[in-house]
């Protein structure tokens, strides 16, 4: 038996768990009843079958929704590619590029020496972006004998939908491990499915990095939950550590935000270890696994500096160093322990800052500075005129979690159940933490234990702090809600099926008996499942029967025009979102793109976006030519934007960054001044001599809004498109709704 040992004795939480488990499972002669073994095996088999079935059904469900929304099997290849909006199209383009390469080695060489993603630059895509999954899938598709039976795009999307099965199974297993019954896993999976709007967006943003990463993150959480169980056999512990490592590595390899998630998880471990609620040896192993996984990803990404300079690595290294320096943290009375804990936290924070600054100075790392500027402004530590920080601040996805999220989650009873479970476990955790720090949890007579202490399993403690910290992240940043809402399903279902939770609640009202606990912990989840099935099953069936079709002929015409009327070596400038589609559908060279994690690219994007600022035509021309641009695309939906309020429109952000007064009625900061030039995207339509000197119209196109409601979830397609060949052409789109006229001009 593995225990945490201290000079004053053994923690009561561990002894109590031992005592209760022995009392429950062992006969007076010390042998486990054979009938109990058979029932346990039968329950395990049934639970496993239910888990796999639910995972596969979820995969089929989201695949069917995707097919019904777009009629994906019937539309043209270019329409399929257009449906991969914004950065999704950029990532998928590398899968397509690898498939079109004459050989695997040539495809890898082209990715490592890419000169099409950023004009006049050769960059390493494998270093800059997390696209190893696209590389792996393309190689797998080439070597497997499936080309005659399955199109490449289907192999890609079915893999993502298949990962949803892994995701649901992992959530199911985590809840099962916490509660001890697979009924809670069933409830967790069902909640995940009926809250699909808030738990996943895989069916309409398939190639998004989080859709690759979150299934592996869920597997990691399940493995950590199992690892923290007491009395694991050495072989089981080693296998579990291997699963934790592999899932951590795959999660980190597939998402550029891996370092921030790993940092929060390291904070979870740090808090619980400091409060003596987890076995220190296992926590140290998890720290080492995190560092090893991130460093391995760093090596595969050709020593990506953002990973080396991440706070996650600095924090993990600092904790390991601090534990080496301070060996006797868990001894003494309450005040002594609190003093040591304060010094330990202070030491770790100081070491983290020192290590992080040291690494960044050595590597001259500035790629993540926009994130810290964004966080500083977001949490009220001063306003900023930084264009990149304001671009994030004004996006809804990086704003606070909308209140209507809670109304949707409450409609399925998930939020109510989550709060109902969260508070009792938080109270229990607070009592256990106080007992551990005060030293009052030393060994006592077994018959007095239940009266004097409250037990909290390490797995439950880990998932509690995990859900609290990721909940704070989701509340502050809406885009991160998918990390929280899926775990919310696990935590709520675990609590409704938990003996400890119901025992705590019944004790508080003096109604606690083993029989009542047994009845309630099965009756409540079964009743919840029956009610949810009755309420939501008909709606799910109606949703599956809705048939819609992707219909966006105008954007198809735009892509076809580019392919037919521009040379393959032409370079395009425009909005990041649109250019990702241009690269995927046409293979043309880009000046900028949506992967915003590089400082030089951010500076380039800001310069390209001067086409929406108050600049002279000559200055815009020189700027675009400096990036080797041949064509530029301007969009009326940006030039005349109404989606954001004044101060958050792209043109306003550019005006503020350039020191110019914003358009429209409203206040301006005192030091902002009027610009000497009108707005470029407006004036160029007038065909004035100052503009026709540089730009000449060469074509007219019509770009309309998408005719399918499903596409409203994406960025609007009805944009004003401006093409210019920075030696030759520029295009322009007019209009509000319906058809939008696009005019192509040639640069003189």
Tab-separated table of C-alpha atoms in Angstrom, residues 239-401:
chain	number	residue	atom	x	y	z
A	239	UNK	CA	0.879	1.506	-17.753
A	240	UNK	CA	-1.209	4.410	-16.505
A	241	UNK	CA	1.823	6.696	-16.491
A	242	UNK	CA	2.494	5.643	-20.085
A	243	UNK	CA	-1.082	6.587	-21.059
A	244	UNK	CA	-0.708	9.928	-19.267
A	245	UNK	CA	2.522	10.622	-21.126
A	246	UNK	CA	1.185	9.647	-24.565
A	247	UNK	CA	-2.021	11.636	-24.148
A	248	UNK	CA	-0.100	14.668	-22.836
A	249	UNK	CA	2.291	14.454	-25.781
A	250	UNK	CA	-0.479	14.107	-28.384
A	251	UNK	CA	-2.501	16.908	-26.817
A	252	UNK	CA	0.524	19.210	-26.851
A	253	UNK	CA	1.453	18.230	-30.403
A	254	UNK	CA	-1.958	19.037	-31.868
A	255	UNK	CA	-2.828	22.450	-30.335
A	256	UNK	CA	-0.883	25.698	-30.250
A	257	UNK	CA	-2.500	26.622	-26.913
A	258	UNK	CA	-1.055	23.514	-25.239
A	259	UNK	CA	1.297	25.484	-23.004
A	260	UNK	CA	-1.523	27.451	-21.366
A	261	UNK	CA	-3.595	24.346	-20.651
A	262	UNK	CA	-0.555	22.572	-19.244
A	263	UNK	CA	0.168	25.577	-17.030
A	264	UNK	CA	-3.331	25.486	-15.552
A	265	UNK	CA	-3.059	21.755	-14.992
A	266	UNK	CA	0.306	22.241	-13.291
A	267	UNK	CA	-1.342	24.823	-11.031
A	268	UNK	CA	-4.001	22.242	-10.133
A	269	UNK	CA	-1.314	19.777	-9.102
A	270	UNK	CA	0.626	22.467	-7.246
A	271	UNK	CA	-2.400	23.565	-5.203
A	272	UNK	CA	-3.359	20.022	-4.230
A	273	UNK	CA	0.199	19.003	-3.408
A	274	UNK	CA	0.688	22.126	-1.289
A	275	UNK	CA	-2.480	21.264	0.647
A	276	UNK	CA	-1.284	17.674	1.055
A	277	UNK	CA	-4.282	16.259	-0.822
A	278	UNK	CA	-2.333	14.255	-3.405
A	279	UNK	CA	0.571	11.808	-3.086
A	280	UNK	CA	3.712	13.872	-3.623
A	281	UNK	CA	5.535	11.134	-5.532
A	282	UNK	CA	2.769	10.920	-8.136
A	283	UNK	CA	2.581	14.691	-8.447
A	284	UNK	CA	6.321	14.853	-9.130
A	285	UNK	CA	5.934	12.214	-11.846
A	286	UNK	CA	3.152	14.262	-13.464
A	287	UNK	CA	5.339	17.387	-13.442
A	288	UNK	CA	8.109	15.437	-15.153
A	289	UNK	CA	5.676	14.027	-17.713
A	290	UNK	CA	4.469	17.526	-18.571
A	291	UNK	CA	7.979	18.863	-19.069
A	292	UNK	CA	9.054	15.800	-21.056
A	293	UNK	CA	5.982	15.940	-23.289
A	294	UNK	CA	6.394	19.639	-24.028
A	295	UNK	CA	10.122	19.286	-24.720
A	296	UNK	CA	9.495	16.376	-27.077
A	297	UNK	CA	6.934	18.473	-28.956
A	298	UNK	CA	9.481	21.308	-29.005
A	299	UNK	CA	12.025	18.998	-30.650
A	300	UNK	CA	9.498	17.785	-33.240
A	301	UNK	CA	8.645	21.409	-33.991
A	302	UNK	CA	12.300	22.145	-34.689
A	303	UNK	CA	12.888	23.721	-31.269
A	304	UNK	CA	9.899	26.021	-31.361
A	305	UNK	CA	10.856	28.991	-29.198
A	306	UNK	CA	7.321	29.608	-27.905
A	307	UNK	CA	7.324	26.220	-26.195
A	308	UNK	CA	10.790	26.692	-24.704
A	309	UNK	CA	9.807	30.121	-23.428
A	310	UNK	CA	6.403	29.037	-22.143
A	311	UNK	CA	5.344	29.618	-18.556
A	312	UNK	CA	4.348	25.946	-18.333
A	313	UNK	CA	7.933	24.702	-18.661
A	314	UNK	CA	9.284	27.481	-16.429
A	315	UNK	CA	6.695	26.732	-13.735
A	316	UNK	CA	7.232	22.971	-13.770
A	317	UNK	CA	11.000	23.341	-13.590
A	318	UNK	CA	10.649	25.881	-10.770
A	319	UNK	CA	8.396	23.597	-8.732
A	320	UNK	CA	10.837	20.700	-9.081
A	321	UNK	CA	13.724	22.957	-8.030
A	322	UNK	CA	11.768	24.377	-5.093
A	323	UNK	CA	10.853	20.922	-3.827
A	324	UNK	CA	14.531	20.011	-3.906
A	325	UNK	CA	15.419	23.084	-1.847
A	326	UNK	CA	12.501	22.829	0.610
A	327	UNK	CA	12.284	19.216	1.712
A	328	UNK	CA	10.310	19.527	4.972
A	329	UNK	CA	7.212	21.353	3.798
A	330	UNK	CA	4.674	19.004	5.358
A	331	UNK	CA	5.698	19.048	9.000
A	332	UNK	CA	4.736	21.224	11.953
A	333	UNK	CA	1.570	22.863	13.214
A	334	UNK	CA	-0.883	25.093	11.366
A	335	UNK	CA	1.037	28.369	11.616
A	336	UNK	CA	4.321	26.638	10.861
A	337	UNK	CA	2.821	24.934	7.812
A	338	UNK	CA	1.207	28.168	6.566
A	339	UNK	CA	4.531	29.981	6.875
A	340	UNK	CA	6.360	27.267	4.969
A	341	UNK	CA	3.614	27.209	2.356
A	342	UNK	CA	3.813	30.979	1.861
A	343	UNK	CA	7.584	30.820	1.393
A	344	UNK	CA	7.204	27.858	-0.968
A	345	UNK	CA	4.658	29.690	-3.155
A	346	UNK	CA	6.835	32.818	-3.157
A	347	UNK	CA	9.917	30.798	-4.103
A	348	UNK	CA	8.105	29.036	-6.955
A	349	UNK	CA	6.725	32.294	-8.361
A	350	UNK	CA	10.110	34.012	-8.212
A	351	UNK	CA	11.878	31.060	-9.794
A	352	UNK	CA	9.222	30.875	-12.535
A	353	UNK	CA	9.690	34.524	-13.452
A	354	UNK	CA	13.474	34.261	-13.336
A	355	UNK	CA	13.612	31.084	-15.433
A	356	UNK	CA	11.086	32.409	-17.930
A	357	UNK	CA	12.818	35.764	-18.373
A	358	UNK	CA	16.187	34.044	-18.656
A	359	UNK	CA	14.949	31.721	-21.417
A	360	UNK	CA	13.238	34.558	-23.299
A	361	UNK	CA	16.327	36.753	-23.204
A	362	UNK	CA	18.547	33.944	-24.464
A	363	UNK	CA	16.121	33.079	-27.275
A	364	UNK	CA	15.131	36.709	-27.906
A	365	UNK	CA	11.534	35.503	-27.747
A	366	UNK	CA	8.736	37.986	-28.481
A	367	UNK	CA	6.188	35.776	-30.236
A	368	UNK	CA	3.820	35.588	-27.262
A	369	UNK	CA	4.014	39.214	-26.130
A	370	UNK	CA	0.611	39.987	-27.687
A	371	UNK	CA	-1.002	37.473	-25.337
A	372	UNK	CA	0.338	39.213	-22.235
A	373	UNK	CA	-0.692	42.620	-23.612
A	374	UNK	CA	-4.166	41.197	-24.198
A	375	UNK	CA	-4.366	39.742	-20.684
A	376	UNK	CA	-3.112	42.963	-19.133
A	377	UNK	CA	-5.779	45.025	-20.884
A	378	UNK	CA	-8.517	42.431	-20.393
A	379	UNK	CA	-8.155	42.303	-16.633
A	380	UNK	CA	-8.006	46.074	-16.218
A	381	UNK	CA	-4.284	46.691	-15.760
A	382	UNK	CA	-4.360	49.672	-18.083
A	383	UNK	CA	-5.713	50.455	-21.526
A	384	UNK	CA	-3.736	49.778	-24.668
A	385	UNK	CA	-3.547	51.027	-28.218
A	386	UNK	CA	-1.747	47.922	-29.358
A	387	UNK	CA	-3.461	46.696	-32.509
A	388	UNK	CA	-2.981	42.979	-31.813
A	389	UNK	CA	-4.212	43.170	-28.215
A	390	UNK	CA	-7.277	45.189	-29.236
A	391	UNK	CA	-8.002	42.769	-32.062
A	392	UNK	CA	-8.372	40.020	-29.444
A	393	UNK	CA	-10.252	42.227	-26.976
A	394	UNK	CA	-12.891	43.105	-29.567
A	395	UNK	CA	-13.549	39.528	-30.647
A	396	UNK	CA	-16.532	37.897	-28.973
A	397	UNK	CA	-14.687	34.579	-28.710
A	398	UNK	CA	-12.123	36.199	-26.393
A	399	UNK	CA	-14.699	38.031	-24.320
A	400	UNK	CA	-16.506	36.952	-21.176
A	401	UNK	CA	-18.717	33.875	-21.290
